[in-house]
Amino acid sequence: MTQQNDLMTREEVLALLEIKPATLYAYVSRGLIRARPHEDGRKSLYLRRDVERLGTRKRGRAPTGSVAESTLRFGDPVLHTAITQITPHGPRYRNRMATDLASAGASFESVVHLLMTGIWQDSIAVWPQVDTPPDVLRFLSTYDSEVASSDIGNLLGMVPFALAMHGRGPREIADGSAVQAARLMLHCMAGCVGFLGPKREYVARADEETVAAQILRAAGGEVTPENVRAVNAALVLTADNELAPATFAARVAASTNADLFSCVAAAIGSHIGFSTGTSTQKIETLLLCEPLDALDSRKDRVREYGASLFAFNHPLYPGGDARADLMLQLAAQAREVKGTDAKRAEDTRLTLDFLARMRDELSAHPGLAMGIVVLARALGLPDGTATAIWIVGRSAGWVAHVMEQRTQAFMLRPRAKYGFGSPVETAVAPAPAPSRK
């Protein structure tokens, strides 16, 4: 389920590389160009990335600009980082697999510290209490609860900007207090989940409360050790995924010496774009909507829009996303907990069975967004909570990348390759006539 504009037809490949069909088949058999089946089942499509890379090799060393252009198109790494490595089994945070950390019950707070500092301290369970600034509380108290509950992503995007006010942004840079600022921001974001819960208002952190417990309580969920561990695992699994578009946006902002709050706000603005973070909302409203016993009738939606709308088959994890698989396992376990609401347990069963069929019949592997939505619903949390968990969790990675970008001390400023129809000729003014004096 690769995006259509990332694929090329046979004729396009032959024209671009100036080769014969037999040569193309040889490239495919040698693994130099990867093929994907056409929807009609009789033809093949070819990955544009592989074709363009091979074309560059055939022409010799490409100019620097051409190399940079190809890497910016979901291609090779363009920045050095020591934070996260992508593996077939999911992201590895500073040499620790995210799935291992989540399965072992490592606290989100410890993982945040690891990402930001490179230091592992498994004893971190809660952070020191830091009160929400009064001006931020006043801002949130006047916010329309109905608007907030239906647009939680944009509300969370405003929290960093609110925290940057009254000189807190410049002080974060001047005082080097990024770690403390990040902790304050994460708990403020967690409190905004309260706009989705029964109170429809900001829920401040309680004494000695973890981020996961605050989210669960704010959303109106049952705060049990099992549920807290499940939300904590979701936060750990979403904490970073290397240079995702929103992460790159955070690094671009950091390279201009913007304060931490503004960098995270830039990342959230990118994350909630139609092609990325809003997939959680589209899953809730277009795919896993009521009635859930009619899920099989939506198989065509998965077939036609699985990658673009619902984030099936992440291109970095063609064999399936281990993070999503772990969250689906946690959802199945939540369904088996004694005393779980019967309808919720049945809805979870129907959902998991449907996803298993889509995997078998369409090779549609659920992505991270699907895992968060199914887990949040299995815990009885309101729709929108999945979006909030993803943003709160990923903010940890954004902060870490901001801090790393600052140490690299250069501005991220690619050049554009101008082109619009025919080349534009620059008009040259005629030379003045020589003076007769």
Coordinates of C-alpha atoms in Angstrom, one line a residue:
M1 CA 0.0 0.0 0.0
T2 CA 2.7 2.4 -1.0
Q3 CA 1.5 5.9 -2.0
Q4 CA 0.6 5.9 -5.7
N5 CA 3.0 8.8 -6.5
D6 CA 5.9 6.7 -5.1
L7 CA 5.4 4.1 -7.9
M8 CA 6.2 4.1 -11.6
T9 CA 4.8 2.1 -14.5
R10 CA 7.1 0.0 -16.7
E11 CA 6.9 2.5 -19.5
E12 CA 8.0 5.3 -17.2
V13 CA 10.9 3.3 -15.9
L14 CA 12.1 2.4 -19.4
A15 CA 11.9 6.0 -20.5
L16 CA 13.7 7.4 -17.5
L17 CA 16.6 4.9 -17.5
E18 CA 16.7 4.5 -21.3
I19 CA 16.8 0.7 -21.0
K20 CA 15.1 -2.3 -22.6
P21 CA 12.5 -4.4 -20.8
A22 CA 15.0 -7.3 -20.3
T23 CA 17.3 -4.9 -18.5
L24 CA 14.5 -3.8 -16.2
Y25 CA 13.7 -7.4 -15.3
A26 CA 17.3 -8.1 -14.6
Y27 CA 17.4 -5.1 -12.2
V28 CA 14.3 -6.4 -10.4
S29 CA 15.7 -9.9 -10.1
R30 CA 18.9 -8.5 -8.6
G31 CA 17.0 -6.5 -6.1
L32 CA 18.1 -3.1 -7.5
I33 CA 14.5 -2.1 -8.2
R34 CA 11.7 -3.3 -6.1
A35 CA 8.3 -4.1 -7.7
R36 CA 4.8 -3.9 -6.3
P37 CA 1.7 -5.6 -7.9
H38 CA -0.7 -3.5 -9.9
E39 CA -4.3 -3.5 -8.7
D40 CA -5.4 -5.3 -11.8
G41 CA -3.1 -8.2 -10.8
R42 CA -1.5 -8.4 -14.3
K43 CA 1.2 -5.7 -14.3
S44 CA 3.8 -4.5 -11.9
L45 CA 4.7 -1.1 -10.6
Y46 CA 8.2 0.0 -9.5
L47 CA 9.4 2.0 -6.6
R48 CA 10.3 5.5 -7.7
R49 CA 13.0 5.8 -5.1
D50 CA 14.9 2.7 -6.4
V51 CA 14.5 3.9 -10.0
E52 CA 15.8 7.4 -9.3
R53 CA 18.8 6.1 -7.3
L54 CA 19.7 3.7 -10.0
G55 CA 19.4 6.5 -12.6
T56 CA 21.8 8.6 -10.5
R57 CA 24.4 5.7 -10.5
K58 CA 24.1 5.2 -14.3
R59 CA 24.9 8.9 -14.9
G60 CA 27.8 8.9 -12.5
R61 CA 28.2 11.0 -9.4
A62 CA 25.2 13.4 -9.2
P63 CA 25.6 17.1 -8.3
T64 CA 25.2 17.9 -4.6
G65 CA 21.8 19.4 -5.2
S66 CA 20.4 16.3 -7.0
V67 CA 21.6 14.1 -4.1
A68 CA 19.9 16.4 -1.6
E69 CA 16.7 16.5 -3.6
S70 CA 16.5 12.7 -3.7
T71 CA 17.1 12.2 0.0
L72 CA 14.4 14.7 0.9
R73 CA 11.8 12.5 -0.8
F74 CA 11.3 9.8 1.8
G75 CA 14.8 8.6 1.0
D76 CA 18.1 8.1 2.6
P77 CA 18.9 9.7 6.0
V78 CA 19.8 13.4 5.6
L79 CA 20.9 14.2 9.2
H80 CA 23.1 12.5 11.7
T81 CA 21.4 11.4 14.8
A82 CA 22.2 9.3 17.8
I83 CA 18.6 9.1 19.1
T84 CA 16.6 6.6 17.2
Q85 CA 17.5 3.9 14.7
I86 CA 14.8 2.3 12.5
T87 CA 14.9 -1.5 12.5
P88 CA 12.6 -4.2 11.0
H89 CA 11.3 -4.7 14.6
G90 CA 10.5 -1.1 15.3
P91 CA 12.5 1.9 16.5
R92 CA 15.5 1.5 18.7
Y93 CA 15.9 4.3 21.2
R94 CA 19.6 4.9 21.9
N95 CA 20.3 1.1 21.5
R96 CA 17.2 0.0 23.4
M97 CA 14.3 -1.4 21.5
A98 CA 11.1 0.6 22.0
T99 CA 9.0 -2.6 22.1
D100 CA 11.3 -4.1 24.8
L101 CA 11.0 -1.0 26.9
A102 CA 7.2 -1.0 26.6
S103 CA 6.9 -4.7 27.3
A104 CA 9.1 -4.5 30.3
G105 CA 7.0 -1.7 31.8
A106 CA 9.7 0.9 31.6
S107 CA 8.2 4.2 32.7
F108 CA 7.6 6.9 30.1
E109 CA 9.4 9.3 32.3
S110 CA 12.6 7.1 32.1
V111 CA 12.3 6.8 28.4
V112 CA 11.9 10.6 28.0
H113 CA 15.1 11.0 30.1
L114 CA 16.9 8.5 27.9
L115 CA 15.9 10.2 24.7
M116 CA 16.9 13.7 25.9
T117 CA 20.1 12.9 27.7
G118 CA 21.3 9.5 26.6
I119 CA 21.3 8.3 30.2
W120 CA 19.2 5.3 31.3
Q121 CA 17.7 5.6 34.8
D122 CA 15.0 3.0 35.3
S123 CA 14.3 4.4 38.8
I124 CA 12.5 7.4 37.4
A125 CA 8.8 6.9 38.1
V126 CA 7.5 10.4 38.5
W127 CA 9.0 13.9 38.0
P128 CA 9.2 16.6 40.6
Q129 CA 6.0 18.6 40.9
V130 CA 5.9 21.7 38.8
D131 CA 2.7 23.8 38.8
T132 CA 1.0 24.9 35.6
P133 CA 1.7 28.7 35.2
P134 CA -1.4 30.8 36.3
D135 CA -1.6 32.6 32.9
V136 CA -1.7 29.2 31.1
L137 CA -4.5 28.0 33.5
R138 CA -6.5 31.2 32.7
F139 CA -6.1 30.6 29.0
L140 CA -7.3 27.0 29.2
S141 CA -10.1 27.9 31.6
T142 CA -11.6 30.2 29.0
Y143 CA -11.3 27.8 26.1
D144 CA -14.5 26.5 24.5
S145 CA -14.8 22.9 25.7
E146 CA -16.8 21.7 22.8
V147 CA -14.3 23.1 20.3
A148 CA -11.4 21.6 22.3
S149 CA -13.0 18.1 22.5
S150 CA -13.5 18.0 18.7
D151 CA -10.1 19.4 17.8
I152 CA -7.7 18.2 20.5
G153 CA -4.7 18.3 18.1
N154 CA -4.9 22.0 17.6
L155 CA -5.5 22.6 21.3
L156 CA -2.4 20.7 22.2
G157 CA -0.5 22.8 19.6
M158 CA -1.5 25.9 21.4
V159 CA -0.1 24.7 24.8
P160 CA 3.6 25.1 23.9
F161 CA 2.9 28.6 22.6
A162 CA 1.1 29.5 25.8
L163 CA 4.0 28.2 27.8
A164 CA 6.5 30.3 25.8
M165 CA 4.7 33.5 26.8
H166 CA 5.8 35.8 29.6
G167 CA 9.5 35.2 28.8
R168 CA 9.5 31.5 29.6
G169 CA 10.6 30.7 26.0
P170 CA 13.7 33.0 26.1
R171 CA 14.5 31.8 29.6
E172 CA 14.5 28.2 28.5
I173 CA 17.3 29.0 26.0
A174 CA 19.2 31.4 28.3
D175 CA 19.1 29.1 31.4
G176 CA 19.5 25.8 29.6
S177 CA 16.4 24.4 31.3
A178 CA 15.1 22.3 28.5
V179 CA 14.6 19.2 30.6
Q180 CA 12.5 21.0 33.2
A181 CA 10.6 22.8 30.4
A182 CA 9.9 19.5 28.7
R183 CA 8.5 18.0 31.8
L184 CA 6.2 21.0 32.4
M185 CA 5.0 20.9 28.8
L186 CA 4.2 17.1 28.8
H187 CA 2.1 17.4 32.0
C188 CA 0.3 20.4 30.6
M189 CA -0.5 18.5 27.5
A190 CA -1.7 15.5 29.5
G191 CA -4.0 17.8 31.5
C192 CA -5.7 18.9 28.2
V193 CA -6.9 15.4 27.7
G194 CA -9.5 16.4 30.3
F195 CA -11.3 18.3 27.5
L196 CA -12.2 14.9 26.1
G197 CA -13.2 13.4 29.5
P198 CA -16.4 13.8 31.4
K199 CA -15.4 17.1 33.0
R200 CA -14.6 18.8 29.7
E201 CA -11.9 20.9 31.3
Y202 CA -8.2 21.0 32.0
V203 CA -7.2 18.4 34.6
A204 CA -4.1 19.4 36.6
R205 CA -1.6 16.9 37.6
A206 CA -2.0 15.3 41.0
D207 CA 0.8 14.9 43.5
E208 CA 3.2 12.1 42.5
E209 CA 1.2 11.3 39.3
T210 CA 2.8 9.9 36.2
V211 CA 2.0 11.2 32.7
A212 CA 0.2 8.0 31.9
A213 CA -1.9 8.1 35.1
Q214 CA -2.8 11.8 34.5
I215 CA -3.9 11.0 30.9
L216 CA -6.0 8.1 32.1
R217 CA -7.7 10.1 34.9
A218 CA -8.2 13.2 32.7
A219 CA -9.9 11.1 30.0
G220 CA -12.3 9.6 32.5
G221 CA -10.8 6.1 32.4
E222 CA -10.6 3.7 35.2
V223 CA -7.2 4.3 36.9
T224 CA -6.0 0.7 37.6
P225 CA -2.4 -0.5 37.5
E226 CA -3.2 -2.5 34.4
N227 CA -4.7 0.4 32.6
V228 CA -1.8 2.8 33.6
R229 CA 0.7 0.2 32.3
A230 CA -1.2 0.1 29.0
V231 CA -1.3 3.9 28.5
N232 CA 2.4 4.1 29.6
A233 CA 3.3 1.5 26.9
A234 CA 1.5 3.5 24.3
L235 CA 3.4 6.6 25.3
V236 CA 6.7 4.7 25.1
L237 CA 6.0 3.2 21.7
T238 CA 5.0 6.6 20.2
A239 CA 8.0 8.5 21.7
D240 CA 10.1 8.7 18.5
N241 CA 10.3 7.3 15.0
E242 CA 13.5 8.9 13.7
L243 CA 13.1 11.8 11.1
A244 CA 9.3 11.7 10.6
P245 CA 8.1 15.0 9.0
A246 CA 7.0 16.6 12.3
T247 CA 10.4 15.7 13.8
F248 CA 12.2 17.2 10.9
A249 CA 10.1 20.4 11.4
A250 CA 11.1 20.5 15.0
R251 CA 14.8 20.3 14.0
V252 CA 14.4 23.0 11.3
A253 CA 12.9 25.3 14.0
A254 CA 15.7 24.3 16.4
S255 CA 18.3 25.1 13.9
T256 CA 17.1 28.8 13.9
N257 CA 17.6 28.9 17.7
A258 CA 13.9 28.9 18.4
D259 CA 13.0 28.1 22.0
L260 CA 11.9 24.6 22.9
F261 CA 8.2 25.4 23.2
S262 CA 8.1 27.0 19.7
C263 CA 10.0 24.0 18.2
V264 CA 7.4 21.6 19.6
A265 CA 4.6 23.8 18.4
A266 CA 6.1 23.6 14.9
A267 CA 6.2 19.8 15.1
I268 CA 2.6 19.5 16.3
G269 CA 1.5 21.7 13.4
S270 CA 3.2 19.3 11.0
H271 CA 2.0 16.2 12.8
I272 CA -1.7 17.0 12.5
G273 CA -1.5 17.4 8.8
F274 CA -4.0 15.4 6.7
S275 CA -1.4 12.7 5.8
T276 CA 0.0 11.9 9.2
G277 CA -1.4 12.5 12.7
T278 CA -5.1 12.8 11.7
S279 CA -5.1 9.1 10.7
T280 CA -6.3 8.4 14.2
Q281 CA -9.4 10.5 13.8
K282 CA -10.1 9.0 10.3
I283 CA -9.8 5.5 11.7
E284 CA -12.3 6.4 14.4
T285 CA -14.8 8.1 12.1
L286 CA -14.4 6.3 8.7
L287 CA -13.3 2.8 9.5
L288 CA -13.9 1.7 13.1
C289 CA -17.2 3.5 13.3
E290 CA -20.5 2.0 14.4
P291 CA -21.9 -0.5 13.8
L292 CA -18.8 -2.6 14.4
D293 CA -20.5 -5.8 13.3
A294 CA -20.5 -4.3 9.8
L295 CA -16.8 -4.0 9.6
D296 CA -16.5 -6.5 6.7
S297 CA -18.5 -4.2 4.5
R298 CA -15.6 -1.6 4.8
K299 CA -13.0 -4.0 3.4
D300 CA -12.9 -1.9 0.2
R301 CA -12.0 1.2 2.2
V302 CA -8.9 -0.7 3.5
R303 CA -8.1 -1.9 0.0
E304 CA -8.4 1.6 -1.6
Y305 CA -7.4 3.9 1.1
G306 CA -5.6 1.8 3.7
A307 CA -2.2 3.5 3.4
S308 CA -3.3 7.0 2.7
L309 CA -6.2 7.4 5.2
F310 CA -5.7 4.8 7.8
A311 CA -1.9 4.3 7.9
F312 CA -1.7 0.6 7.1
N313 CA 1.6 -0.7 5.8
H314 CA 4.1 2.0 7.0
P315 CA 6.8 2.2 4.3
L316 CA 9.5 1.8 7.0
Y317 CA 7.9 -1.4 8.3
P318 CA 6.8 -3.4 5.2
G319 CA 6.5 -6.6 7.2
G320 CA 4.3 -5.0 9.8
D321 CA 4.8 -2.5 12.6
A322 CA 5.8 -4.1 15.8
R323 CA 4.6 -1.1 17.8
A324 CA 1.1 -1.5 16.5
D325 CA 1.2 -5.3 17.1
L326 CA 2.1 -4.8 20.7
M327 CA -0.7 -2.3 21.3
L328 CA -3.2 -4.7 19.7
Q329 CA -1.9 -7.4 22.1
L330 CA -2.5 -5.0 25.0
A331 CA -6.0 -4.3 23.7
A332 CA -6.7 -8.0 23.6
Q333 CA -5.5 -8.4 27.2
A334 CA -7.7 -5.4 28.3
R335 CA -10.7 -7.2 26.9
E336 CA -10.0 -10.2 29.1
V337 CA -9.8 -8.2 32.4
K338 CA -12.5 -9.3 34.8
G339 CA -15.3 -6.8 35.1
T340 CA -14.7 -5.2 31.7
D341 CA -17.8 -3.7 30.1
A342 CA -19.4 -6.4 28.0
K343 CA -20.1 -4.2 24.9
R344 CA -16.6 -2.8 25.0
A345 CA -15.1 -6.3 25.2
E346 CA -17.2 -7.4 22.2
D347 CA -16.3 -4.3 20.2
T348 CA -12.7 -5.0 20.8
R349 CA -13.1 -8.6 19.7
L350 CA -14.9 -7.6 16.5
T351 CA -12.1 -5.0 15.7
L352 CA -9.2 -7.4 16.3
D353 CA -10.9 -10.1 14.2
F354 CA -11.4 -7.7 11.4
L355 CA -7.8 -6.5 11.5
A356 CA -6.6 -10.1 11.5
R357 CA -8.7 -10.8 8.3
M358 CA -7.3 -7.6 6.6
R359 CA -3.8 -8.8 7.3
D360 CA -4.5 -12.3 5.9
E361 CA -6.6 -11.3 2.9
L362 CA -5.1 -7.9 1.8
S363 CA -1.6 -8.0 3.4
A364 CA -2.8 -4.9 5.2
H365 CA -0.6 -4.5 8.3
P366 CA -2.0 -2.1 10.9
G367 CA 0.2 0.9 11.7
L368 CA 0.8 2.9 14.8
A369 CA -2.4 5.0 14.5
M370 CA -4.5 1.9 14.4
G371 CA -2.8 0.4 17.4
I372 CA -3.4 3.5 19.5
V373 CA -7.1 3.8 18.6
V374 CA -7.9 0.2 19.3
L375 CA -6.0 0.2 22.6
A376 CA -7.7 3.5 23.7
R377 CA -11.1 2.1 23.0
A378 CA -10.3 -1.2 24.7
L379 CA -9.5 0.9 27.8
G380 CA -12.9 2.7 27.5
L381 CA -11.3 6.1 26.7
P382 CA -13.2 8.6 24.5
D383 CA -12.4 9.1 20.8
G384 CA -9.7 11.7 20.4
T385 CA -7.6 10.2 23.2
A386 CA -5.5 8.3 20.7
T387 CA -4.6 11.6 19.0
A388 CA -3.6 13.1 22.3
I389 CA -1.5 10.1 23.4
W390 CA 0.4 10.2 20.1
I391 CA 1.2 13.9 20.4
V392 CA 2.1 13.7 24.1
G393 CA 4.3 10.6 23.5
R394 CA 6.0 12.0 20.4
S395 CA 6.7 15.3 22.1
A396 CA 9.4 13.4 24.0
G397 CA 11.2 12.6 20.8
W398 CA 10.7 16.1 19.4
V399 CA 12.4 17.6 22.5
A400 CA 15.3 15.1 22.2
H401 CA 15.8 16.1 18.5
V402 CA 15.6 19.8 19.4
M403 CA 18.3 19.3 21.9
E404 CA 20.5 17.3 19.6
Q405 CA 20.0 19.8 16.7
R406 CA 21.3 22.6 19.0
T407 CA 24.5 20.7 19.6
Q408 CA 25.1 20.4 15.8
A409 CA 25.0 24.2 15.5
F410 CA 24.1 24.7 11.8
M411 CA 21.0 26.0 10.1
L412 CA 18.8 23.6 8.1
R413 CA 18.2 25.6 5.0
P414 CA 17.9 23.6 1.7
R415 CA 18.0 25.4 -1.6
A416 CA 15.1 25.2 -4.1
K417 CA 15.5 24.0 -7.7
Y418 CA 13.4 26.5 -9.6
G419 CA 11.4 25.3 -12.5
F420 CA 8.2 26.5 -14.2
G421 CA 7.8 25.5 -17.8
S422 CA 10.7 26.6 -20.0
P423 CA 13.8 28.0 -18.3
V424 CA 13.5 31.7 -17.6
E425 CA 16.1 33.9 -19.2
T426 CA 17.3 36.8 -17.2
A427 CA 17.0 40.1 -19.0
V428 CA 20.2 41.9 -19.4
A429 CA 20.2 45.7 -19.7
P430 CA 22.1 47.0 -22.7
A431 CA 25.5 48.5 -21.9
P432 CA 25.5 52.3 -21.9
A433 CA 26.9 54.0 -25.0
P434 CA 30.5 55.2 -24.5
S435 CA 30.7 58.8 -23.6
R436 CA 31.9 61.1 -26.4
K437 CA 33.3 63.6 -23.9

